[in-house]
Short mmCIF file of C-alpha atoms in Angstrom, two decimals:
data_model
loop_
_atom_site.label_atom_id
_atom_site.label_comp_id
_atom_site.label_asym_id
_atom_site.label_seq_id
_atom_site.Cartn_x
_atom_site.Cartn_y
_atom_site.Cartn_z
CA UNK A 1 -22.76 79.13 47.71
CA UNK A 2 -20.86 78.40 43.89
CA UNK A 3 -21.22 75.66 41.71
CA UNK A 4 -19.14 73.02 41.88
CA UNK A 5 -16.99 71.85 39.03
CA UNK A 6 -18.31 68.89 37.62
CA UNK A 7 -14.71 68.81 35.61
CA UNK A 8 -13.14 68.54 38.98
CA UNK A 9 -12.88 65.40 39.63
CA UNK A 10 -11.54 63.88 36.88
CA UNK A 11 -8.45 63.81 35.12
CA UNK A 12 -6.88 63.40 31.66
CA UNK A 13 -7.18 63.92 28.68
CA UNK A 14 -11.33 62.83 29.89
CA UNK A 15 -11.06 65.87 31.20
CA UNK A 16 -9.70 67.76 29.02
CA UNK A 17 -12.85 66.32 27.39
CA UNK A 18 -14.91 67.80 29.58
CA UNK A 19 -13.47 71.14 29.85
CA UNK A 20 -14.05 71.42 26.30
CA UNK A 21 -17.87 69.97 25.85
CA UNK A 22 -16.84 67.00 23.43
CA UNK A 23 -19.27 64.99 22.19
CA UNK A 24 -19.55 62.17 19.77
CA UNK A 25 -19.84 62.86 16.34
CA UNK A 26 -19.12 66.53 17.68
CA UNK A 27 -15.85 68.70 16.13
CA UNK A 28 -14.33 67.90 19.32
CA UNK A 29 -10.29 66.19 18.33
CA UNK A 30 -11.31 63.69 16.56
CA UNK A 31 -10.25 60.62 13.72
CA UNK A 32 -11.13 62.01 11.29
CA UNK A 33 -9.37 65.37 10.78
CA UNK A 34 -7.17 64.62 8.36
CA UNK A 35 -9.86 63.83 5.73
CA UNK A 36 -9.87 60.17 5.92
CA UNK A 37 -11.52 56.94 7.84
CA UNK A 38 -8.78 57.60 10.70
CA UNK A 39 -5.04 56.25 11.63
CA UNK A 40 -6.33 52.74 10.71
CA UNK A 41 -6.55 53.35 7.53
CA UNK A 42 -3.63 55.34 7.20
CA UNK A 43 -1.35 52.41 8.45
CA UNK A 44 -4.05 50.03 6.45
CA UNK A 45 -2.81 52.19 3.16
CA UNK A 46 0.86 51.95 4.47
CA UNK A 47 1.16 48.31 4.59
CA UNK A 48 -1.15 48.08 1.06
CA UNK A 49 1.65 49.77 -0.66
CA UNK A 50 3.92 47.97 0.72
CA UNK A 51 2.68 44.88 -0.61
CA UNK A 52 2.68 46.42 -4.38
CA UNK A 53 6.79 47.20 -3.90
CA UNK A 54 7.39 43.92 -2.03
CA UNK A 55 5.66 42.61 -5.57
CA UNK A 56 7.23 44.76 -7.78
CA UNK A 57 11.19 43.91 -6.24
CA UNK A 58 10.32 40.22 -6.08
CA UNK A 59 9.50 40.30 -10.18
CA UNK A 60 13.19 43.01 -10.72
CA UNK A 61 14.70 40.31 -8.95
CA UNK A 62 13.54 37.36 -11.22
CA UNK A 63 13.78 37.90 -14.33
CA UNK A 64 16.04 41.57 -14.40
CA UNK A 65 15.95 43.27 -17.86
CA UNK A 66 19.67 44.00 -17.70
CA UNK A 67 22.18 40.75 -17.26
CA UNK A 68 25.50 41.27 -15.49
CA UNK A 69 27.43 39.65 -18.45
CA UNK A 70 28.96 41.40 -21.05
CA UNK A 71 26.50 43.23 -24.21
CA UNK A 72 28.98 44.04 -26.76
CA UNK A 73 31.90 42.09 -27.73
CA UNK A 74 33.85 45.91 -26.41
CA UNK A 75 33.53 44.39 -22.92
CA UNK A 76 37.29 45.07 -21.98
CA UNK A 77 36.80 41.44 -19.68
CA UNK A 78 35.42 39.47 -22.87
CA UNK A 79 37.68 40.31 -25.51
CA UNK A 80 40.66 37.93 -23.06
CA UNK A 81 37.86 35.53 -23.67
CA UNK A 82 37.62 36.50 -27.50
CA UNK A 83 40.88 37.16 -28.46
CA UNK A 84 41.89 32.91 -26.45
CA UNK A 85 39.29 31.67 -28.52
CA UNK A 86 40.00 32.80 -31.91
CA UNK A 87 42.93 32.65 -31.24
CA UNK A 88 42.08 28.43 -30.21
CA UNK A 89 39.90 28.24 -33.18
CA UNK A 90 42.59 29.15 -35.61
CA UNK A 91 45.37 26.83 -34.02
CA UNK A 92 43.09 23.94 -34.63
CA UNK A 93 42.38 25.25 -37.91
CA UNK A 94 45.91 25.50 -39.30
CA UNK A 95 46.62 22.18 -37.57
CA UNK A 96 44.17 20.59 -39.61
CA UNK A 97 45.14 22.28 -42.51
CA UNK A 98 48.35 20.37 -41.77
CA UNK A 99 46.87 17.07 -41.51
CA UNK A 100 45.38 17.58 -44.60
CA UNK A 101 48.68 18.35 -46.36
CA UNK A 102 50.60 15.22 -45.05
CA UNK A 103 46.94 12.97 -45.76
CA UNK A 104 46.65 14.50 -48.78
CA UNK A 105 47.32 10.72 -50.89
CA UNK A 106 43.77 9.96 -49.68
CA UNK A 107 41.88 12.13 -51.92
CA UNK A 108 38.78 12.95 -51.54
CA UNK A 109 38.24 11.78 -47.24
CA UNK A 110 40.81 14.66 -46.73
CA UNK A 111 39.48 17.44 -48.52
CA UNK A 112 35.91 17.06 -47.91
CA UNK A 113 37.03 17.31 -43.79
CA UNK A 114 39.34 20.57 -44.42
CA UNK A 115 36.01 21.36 -46.45
CA UNK A 116 34.15 21.25 -43.44
CA UNK A 117 37.03 22.61 -40.83
CA UNK A 118 37.33 25.07 -43.12
CA UNK A 119 32.98 26.36 -42.36
CA UNK A 120 32.63 24.90 -38.45
CA UNK A 121 35.72 27.63 -38.18
CA UNK A 122 34.10 30.32 -39.65
CA UNK A 123 30.75 29.36 -37.65
CA UNK A 124 32.98 29.09 -34.25
CA UNK A 125 34.57 33.29 -35.05
CA UNK A 126 31.13 34.36 -36.45
CA UNK A 127 29.39 32.82 -32.75
CA UNK A 128 31.41 34.39 -30.50
CA UNK A 129 31.03 37.73 -31.68
CA UNK A 130 27.38 37.08 -30.77
CA UNK A 131 26.92 35.54 -28.28
CA UNK A 132 26.75 38.63 -25.98
CA UNK A 133 24.32 39.75 -28.21
CA UNK A 134 21.90 37.19 -28.82
CA UNK A 135 21.99 36.91 -24.99
CA UNK A 136 21.75 40.04 -23.87
CA UNK A 137 18.54 40.09 -26.17
CA UNK A 138 17.09 36.80 -24.99
CA UNK A 139 17.21 37.75 -21.05
CA UNK A 140 15.31 40.88 -22.26
CA UNK A 141 12.98 39.12 -24.38
CA UNK A 142 12.33 36.63 -21.17
CA UNK A 143 11.93 39.99 -18.46
CA UNK A 144 9.85 41.14 -20.75
CA UNK A 145 7.71 37.68 -20.88
CA UNK A 146 8.23 36.93 -17.85
CA UNK A 147 7.01 40.83 -17.33
CA UNK A 148 3.99 40.10 -19.52
CA UNK A 149 2.67 36.61 -18.71
CA UNK A 150 2.41 37.87 -14.19
CA UNK A 151 0.60 41.56 -15.39
CA UNK A 152 -2.04 40.30 -18.75
CA UNK A 153 -3.34 36.87 -16.45
CA UNK A 154 -4.78 37.93 -13.39
CA UNK A 155 -4.36 33.72 -12.54
CA UNK A 156 -0.82 34.23 -11.93
CA UNK A 157 -0.44 34.74 -8.51
CA UNK A 158 1.42 38.37 -8.05
CA UNK A 159 -1.32 39.85 -9.82
CA UNK A 160 -3.86 38.09 -8.18
CA UNK A 161 -1.92 38.63 -4.54
CA UNK A 162 -2.60 42.63 -5.81
CA UNK A 163 -6.21 42.23 -6.47
CA UNK A 164 -7.35 40.35 -3.51
CA UNK A 165 -5.35 43.38 -1.00
CA UNK A 166 -8.00 46.42 -2.35
CA UNK A 167 -11.28 43.72 -3.50
CA UNK A 168 -10.03 40.34 -1.09
CA UNK A 169 -12.61 38.53 1.05
CA UNK A 170 -10.22 38.97 3.90
CA UNK A 171 -8.68 42.71 2.53
CA UNK A 172 -9.29 44.34 5.61
CA UNK A 173 -7.83 42.10 8.10
CA UNK A 174 -4.60 43.27 9.26
CA UNK A 175 -3.43 39.29 10.34
CA UNK A 176 -4.30 38.47 6.87
CA UNK A 177 -2.19 41.21 5.53
CA UNK A 178 0.21 40.30 7.62
CA UNK A 179 0.98 36.70 7.09
CA UNK A 180 1.35 38.41 2.81
CA UNK A 181 3.58 40.23 3.49
CA UNK A 182 6.14 38.02 5.75
CA UNK A 183 4.87 35.94 2.89
CA UNK A 184 6.22 38.71 0.51
CA UNK A 185 9.90 39.71 2.53
CA UNK A 186 10.38 35.27 2.70
CA UNK A 187 9.40 35.45 -1.59
CA UNK A 188 11.57 38.85 -1.57
CA UNK A 189 14.97 36.24 0.31
CA UNK A 190 14.76 33.57 -2.00
CA UNK A 191 14.25 35.57 -4.40
CA UNK A 192 17.74 37.82 -4.00
CA UNK A 193 18.78 33.88 -4.16
CA UNK A 194 17.93 33.57 -7.81
CA UNK A 195 19.01 36.80 -8.77
CA UNK A 196 22.30 36.52 -7.30
CA UNK A 197 22.79 33.21 -9.19
CA UNK A 198 21.87 33.87 -12.33
CA UNK A 199 23.86 36.58 -12.93
CA UNK A 200 26.70 34.83 -11.74
CA UNK A 201 25.58 31.81 -14.20
CA UNK A 202 24.95 33.94 -16.74
CA UNK A 203 28.63 35.37 -17.56
CA UNK A 204 30.08 32.32 -16.42
CA UNK A 205 28.88 30.38 -19.34
CA UNK A 206 29.09 34.00 -21.49
CA UNK A 207 32.63 33.99 -21.20
CA UNK A 208 33.21 30.60 -21.80
CA UNK A 209 31.86 31.08 -24.93
CA UNK A 210 34.92 31.86 -27.13
CA UNK A 211 36.45 28.85 -25.51
CA UNK A 212 33.02 26.48 -26.32
CA UNK A 213 33.08 27.65 -29.77
CA UNK A 214 36.86 27.50 -30.45
CA UNK A 215 36.18 23.38 -31.14
CA UNK A 216 34.35 23.55 -33.24
CA UNK A 217 37.08 24.39 -35.60
CA UNK A 218 38.25 20.07 -35.52
CA UNK A 219 35.52 19.16 -37.71
CA UNK A 220 32.10 19.89 -36.75
CA UNK A 221 31.56 18.61 -32.68
CA UNK A 222 28.94 20.25 -31.70
CA UNK A 223 28.23 17.79 -28.40
CA UNK A 224 29.84 20.99 -26.10
CA UNK A 225 28.17 23.29 -27.71
CA UNK A 226 24.82 21.83 -27.20
CA UNK A 227 25.34 20.80 -23.41
CA UNK A 228 26.50 24.49 -23.02
CA UNK A 229 23.36 26.24 -24.47
CA UNK A 230 21.79 24.35 -21.75
CA UNK A 231 23.02 25.15 -19.27
CA UNK A 232 22.28 28.20 -20.39
CA UNK A 233 19.11 28.16 -21.33
CA UNK A 234 18.57 26.92 -18.20
CA UNK A 235 19.49 29.29 -16.49
CA UNK A 236 17.61 32.35 -18.81
CA UNK A 237 14.45 30.48 -18.54
CA UNK A 238 14.46 29.61 -14.18
CA UNK A 239 11.96 32.14 -13.34
CA UNK A 240 9.31 30.61 -15.67
CA UNK A 241 9.42 27.83 -13.15
CA UNK A 242 6.93 29.59 -10.46
CA UNK A 243 3.99 29.86 -13.39
CA UNK A 244 3.29 26.12 -12.38
CA UNK A 245 2.19 27.48 -9.38
CA UNK A 246 -0.89 29.44 -11.18
CA UNK A 247 -3.47 26.25 -12.08
CA UNK A 248 -4.29 26.61 -8.31
CA UNK A 249 -4.83 30.01 -8.07
CA UNK A 250 -8.15 30.36 -8.96
CA UNK A 251 -8.54 27.75 -6.62
CA UNK A 252 -8.27 29.82 -3.69
CA UNK A 253 -9.03 34.21 -5.24
CA UNK A 254 -10.10 35.83 -2.87
CA UNK A 255 -8.94 34.74 0.35
CA UNK A 256 -5.25 36.61 1.47
CA UNK A 257 -3.89 33.71 3.45
CA UNK A 258 -4.06 31.08 0.95
CA UNK A 259 -2.10 32.99 -1.51
CA UNK A 260 0.71 32.75 0.87
CA UNK A 261 0.44 29.59 1.19
CA UNK A 262 0.65 29.76 -2.54
CA UNK A 263 3.70 32.19 -1.91
CA UNK A 264 5.44 30.14 0.27
CA UNK A 265 5.07 26.82 -2.40
CA UNK A 266 6.71 29.39 -4.99
CA UNK A 267 9.63 29.78 -2.40
CA UNK A 268 9.94 25.81 -2.33
CA UNK A 269 9.91 26.32 -5.77
CA UNK A 270 12.34 28.86 -6.18
CA UNK A 271 14.73 26.64 -3.76
CA UNK A 272 14.17 23.51 -5.60
CA UNK A 273 14.62 24.94 -8.97
CA UNK A 274 17.77 26.72 -7.91
CA UNK A 275 18.73 22.58 -6.33
CA UNK A 276 18.77 20.90 -9.99
CA UNK A 277 18.05 23.63 -12.19
CA UNK A 278 22.41 24.66 -11.65
CA UNK A 279 24.68 21.47 -12.11
CA UNK A 280 27.59 23.37 -10.37
CA UNK A 281 26.87 25.14 -7.21
CA UNK A 282 23.53 25.18 -6.96
CA UNK A 283 23.40 22.08 -5.13
CA UNK A 284 25.63 23.70 -2.40
CA UNK A 285 23.35 27.82 -2.40
CA UNK A 286 20.08 25.27 -1.49
CA UNK A 287 21.90 23.29 0.77
CA UNK A 288 23.30 26.90 2.27
CA UNK A 289 20.58 28.49 2.66
CA UNK A 290 17.99 25.09 3.95
CA UNK A 291 21.52 25.08 6.40
CA UNK A 292 20.66 28.71 7.46
CA UNK A 293 16.60 29.04 8.21
CA UNK A 294 17.50 25.79 10.28
CA UNK A 295 19.73 26.85 12.57
CA UNK A 296 17.45 30.27 13.22
CA UNK A 297 14.45 29.05 12.96
CA UNK A 298 12.27 26.64 14.72
CA UNK A 299 9.41 26.64 13.01
CA UNK A 300 8.32 23.50 11.89
CA UNK A 301 6.63 25.35 8.38
CA UNK A 302 9.74 27.65 7.74
CA UNK A 303 11.61 23.63 8.32
CA UNK A 304 9.17 21.86 6.17
CA UNK A 305 9.51 24.71 3.03
CA UNK A 306 12.78 25.10 3.19
CA UNK A 307 13.76 20.66 3.25
CA UNK A 308 10.94 20.62 0.67
CA UNK A 309 13.17 23.34 -1.93
CA UNK A 310 15.92 21.34 -1.08
CA UNK A 311 15.22 17.99 0.45
CA UNK A 312 17.65 15.17 1.45
CA UNK A 313 20.07 13.41 -1.10
CA UNK A 314 23.35 11.34 -0.98
CA UNK A 315 26.00 12.75 -3.79
CA UNK A 316 27.56 10.56 -5.44
CA UNK A 317 30.43 11.08 -8.26
CA UNK A 318 29.42 9.12 -10.75
CA UNK A 319 26.51 7.50 -12.33
CA UNK A 320 22.41 7.02 -9.38
CA UNK A 321 21.80 4.21 -7.33
CA UNK A 322 19.09 5.45 -5.46
CA UNK A 323 16.14 7.47 -6.32
CA UNK A 324 17.80 10.59 -3.95
CA UNK A 325 21.69 10.09 -5.24
CA UNK A 326 22.22 13.30 -7.72
CA UNK A 327 25.82 13.73 -8.51
CA UNK A 328 28.14 16.02 -7.01
CA UNK A 329 29.04 19.38 -7.94
CA UNK A 330 32.00 18.38 -8.68
CA UNK A 331 31.62 15.89 -10.93
CA UNK A 332 28.99 17.59 -12.60
CA UNK A 333 31.11 19.70 -13.91
CA UNK A 334 33.92 17.54 -14.32
CA UNK A 335 31.23 15.63 -16.80
CA UNK A 336 31.14 19.41 -18.56
CA UNK A 337 34.89 19.75 -18.50
CA UNK A 338 34.95 16.14 -20.23
CA UNK A 339 33.09 17.25 -22.90
CA UNK A 340 34.61 19.81 -23.53
CA UNK A 341 38.14 18.13 -24.16
CA UNK A 342 36.38 15.61 -25.64
CA UNK A 343 35.21 18.02 -28.50
CA UNK A 344 38.70 18.52 -28.30
CA UNK A 345 39.94 14.97 -29.09
CA UNK A 346 41.46 14.61 -24.96
CA UNK A 347 39.61 11.89 -23.36
CA UNK A 348 39.01 11.82 -19.26
CA UNK A 349 39.35 9.55 -17.47
CA UNK A 350 36.49 8.35 -15.52
CA UNK A 351 36.35 7.67 -11.39
CA UNK A 352 35.11 5.58 -9.69
CA UNK A 353 31.65 5.01 -9.11
CA UNK A 354 31.03 6.14 -5.62
CA UNK A 355 29.88 8.35 -3.04
CA UNK A 356 31.92 11.07 -2.05
CA UNK A 357 32.88 10.71 1.77
CA UNK A 358 30.31 12.67 3.41
CA UNK A 359 28.10 11.67 2.25
CA UNK A 360 28.55 7.51 3.13
CA UNK A 361 28.76 8.44 6.09
CA UNK A 362 25.20 10.92 6.46
CA UNK A 363 24.20 7.55 4.87
CA UNK A 364 25.23 5.52 7.67
CA UNK A 365 24.40 7.82 10.22
CA UNK A 366 20.95 7.21 8.61
CA UNK A 367 20.32 3.61 8.49
CA UNK A 368 21.88 2.83 11.34
CA UNK A 369 18.93 2.20 13.25
CA UNK A 370 16.94 -0.21 9.78
CA UNK A 371 20.32 -1.87 9.89
CA UNK A 372 20.25 -2.18 14.18
CA UNK A 373 16.90 -3.78 14.15
CA UNK A 374 17.48 -6.03 10.53
CA UNK A 375 20.95 -7.28 12.43
CA UNK A 376 19.02 -8.71 15.36
CA UNK A 377 15.78 -9.55 13.01
CA UNK A 378 18.39 -12.33 11.12
CA UNK A 379 19.32 -13.06 14.45
CA UNK A 380 16.03 -13.77 16.45
CA UNK A 381 15.29 -15.81 12.78
CA UNK A 382 19.02 -17.90 13.01
CA UNK A 383 18.05 -18.53 16.59
CA UNK A 384 14.85 -19.65 15.99
CA UNK A 385 16.30 -22.20 12.49
CA UNK A 386 17.86 -23.37 14.98
CA UNK A 387 16.29 -24.58 17.90
CA UNK A 388 13.80 -26.11 15.35
CA UNK A 389 16.28 -27.70 13.02
CA UNK A 390 17.88 -29.68 16.61
CA UNK A 391 14.44 -30.40 18.42
CA UNK A 392 13.29 -32.11 15.25
CA UNK A 393 9.40 -33.24 14.58
CA UNK A 394 7.58 -36.23 16.63
CA UNK A 395 5.63 -38.18 15.26
CA UNK A 396 3.50 -39.84 17.64
CA UNK A 397 3.17 -44.32 17.33
CA UNK A 398 0.34 -46.36 17.40
CA UNK A 399 -1.99 -46.85 20.35
CA UNK A 400 -0.56 -50.70 21.22
CA UNK A 401 2.93 -50.25 21.23
CA UNK A 402 5.87 -49.97 19.59
CA UNK A 403 5.77 -52.73 16.43
CA UNK A 404 8.61 -54.06 14.47
CA UNK A 405 10.98 -52.66 12.67
CA UNK A 406 10.48 -52.32 9.48
CA UNK A 407 13.28 -51.29 6.58
CA UNK A 408 12.48 -48.46 3.66
CA UNK A 409 14.34 -48.38 0.59
CA UNK A 410 13.90 -45.62 -1.37
CA UNK A 411 13.20 -46.78 -4.96
CA UNK A 412 15.69 -47.28 -7.62
CA UNK A 413 16.94 -44.37 -9.79
CA UNK A 414 15.79 -45.25 -13.61
CA UNK A 415 18.77 -46.89 -15.35
CA UNK A 416 19.80 -44.14 -18.40
CA UNK A 417 18.68 -45.02 -21.77
CA UNK A 418 19.69 -47.23 -25.12
CA UNK A 419 22.48 -45.30 -27.22
CA UNK A 420 21.92 -43.00 -30.18
CA UNK A 421 22.29 -44.61 -33.39
CA UNK A 422 24.87 -41.97 -35.47
CA UNK A 423 23.23 -42.71 -38.97
CA UNK A 424 26.02 -43.32 -40.98
CA UNK A 425 28.67 -40.39 -42.73
CA UNK A 426 28.44 -41.27 -46.28
#
């Protein structure tokens, strides 16, 4: 009787393993054929490479080496604004010369004004030609400083994440790696938002530089130039706002999950930086980003992050009345335009100090329950006061019965004192 097939009662991969005499640790079809620790280790390496790529892209978006703004004065787009600014400065200088000639009888004051206008006109024209190069060098310096700060020190967030991917306490945990990858993807989206906002803002401020500097020819009024420079420097140094989370990195060093939490906090900080750092379109962009996230997710953590980065606020057209009230982007642009016009000697009419229509409606809707409770509380207090005054306090009489009525009289008011005696006039 022939022997029964020992592998005839099984099917599938188990039958093939039985027919090939597969043994544990033997030379069968194991996962070690590719020379590593199998498919799992290869997938983990690919995920780590993805995280490193995201970190490099994140650094490149936050502080790019190249800007969209013109780098030299021979740029066609910048030449148009340069031509306009130079001719405007010369026109202002000619007007000053004419005014000084007509009032030359005043002597030294007019000569002093003419000399100041001449010097400031030369400074303005020279500054117009140097703005693109200065902005290019400043952008390269900021990019190099940002890269050095985030690469040379292990206490920075992105460098710590790179270290923890290899030597962290939970670097072998797929869930922790998945969490940090998700946080990096979210940070990449916010970094793209920061990149677009910074590049467009720097481009706009560089193009209007000749018009702002031309105001110096009027007599050296630097208010418009200082306002323009502060806005531009705020845009240039905005990426360093992420360094504010660096003190907390050492507290969570070695944990990818806590690194992801800090990355989420950095995302909120970047959104907050957009909200407060750029006066023209920062609040609009931050609000649009918050609305985009809230309309497409119900995750409470994501909603909390965008609400922390872009909180509810009431836009007001002139001056704030409450801590959560800020200027509208239109009002901020109007104020800066007023500073520029004031440098040219043109006064703008001030807007009335009142919130916008949308902010007033939103404020009324938000405070409706509280106002209703206050109305009800006041109504109840008035009713209680009216009932108490109607009933009045009752004083108990003596035990043996009512006594005779006694008429009391209030004490008379003291009379006026003696009239003061005036000393005789000599």
